[in-house]
Amino acid sequence: MRAIWLLVLAPFALAACNRVAPANNAVAANAASATNAAAAAPAAPNPKLAQIFTPDVIGSNVAFLETITGPAFRTDGPTLTYKVGACTVIVGQTAGKIDNIGIDGYGPACSFPIAQYFAGGYDHPVPQLPTFGDISRGFGGTYAADCLKLCGNAADPVVSLNYQGSHADNFNNLYAAISVTEDATLNAWQAWAGQLGAKYGDDVLEQGTTRMNGDSAQDFAAQAFANLRPTVIRVGSNLPGQN
């Protein structure tokens, strides 16, 4: 008799198991989805950056800044480098006063509100995570390169976009740069260099744009680099190439 009852109950037990399985599958799917979403979400900016990158940091004392950042990680002449979490903060200073400040390795987790250092009312405000095209469209500026041919192996060539601020901008300038390492940057750099190669010899191209007297195919550079994002952004005065 017991065997008969077991045979009768077996289908009901299997049905119950089948009813529970979808729920378990749903829980597993939700957990996997949450894990994937967490992995895909960009890292939040270090909260210390909001304390460091304030509108009045330009002209303030390095000593005050270091109450937030701690001591400099490295000193290269007037340039101080700080490690703030995973971010690299760069400060240019003269006699202990901050001339300029920025980030090397600029991106979602290491960024600052660029627009706060410049006048409002621009037709195209520069976003916090800009492309070169965003900066050029919002502010304008001039493209420069430290080398365009026969650059050697000592360091990667660097392309920069430099904006000179007006009185309305409290004379703050902007320097946005990228090293020529990734394929997209290399392609843009080679295209610009090729355009300039029709006008200048190798000896001029080797020195980048320094000997081109403003005749450096700016429209072509703006088009070539428009969709690339700078990896270094600095604001203030006495910036690289702007002295």
Steps between C-alpha positions, in 0.01 A plus 500: 500500500788739587653444157172601335488827705856579400415453135195723539691777682802500265336702218386766751852526644649543153244767417585686820870490412424635156300784655788599732770489232386810306505704819854383573597576141353848531698567817818381331428712194435810711820442695699461178339813356588700813858375487534594134349843562742563785791398280383727216435807716781759489694560818378797702740796522709519815314741736830676577507632145200723576700654786808548283344634180319809621465829309739680735778239508695698238717745694459318831788366709648160424524446876122528532442258214726247667275489806264316261739314268786426737859563389603497135576160349754654262658842432625599154612861514184712545271198444371295793329165459256361757335161533136537602358149514541363148528851351813698413463872575752740345572845644713773347622746763719806544641582845239283671199648313295285264519616136314209346346168593382197310481122464722255315290195410183702452182291485169420674660417838760777480344822375385845611245766393699687233237769441532640855836657409362692203228753428145383446290571195693297244281364221644153557604457864790257535382182676689335784611212274576682174638396167745730327207597280296607806782726617561644155128564446450648847814709542701488179874457542808401303633151434869433555735202483846462648605274212344394169775287344829328593402522866737238637434263787561723804131585543172471314398808298238717667218692331332780694217749464571832669243766586599846624233637734380859501442743784149353531665164565719654774781446246483126564637296213440136410741230386360169373740235372536141389805282437525334161477136603161349411402418141233772472738769627782370281277511191393859570859606569633336183224658291583846639873445451437385143302816428784716633765295321399668174611836644790422732813289500591233752712743704194717568263208561747354749443807717125476479307822450755731664648627169181518298405861585130425527485323162433157649179382328282568804177414320639161405625432856161597645329252270751221562491523882137607551372165632800416720503571874799669665671303775654808664302815580643796692358847569658825623811688387860410410378184328720287271567677171318816612778687680 
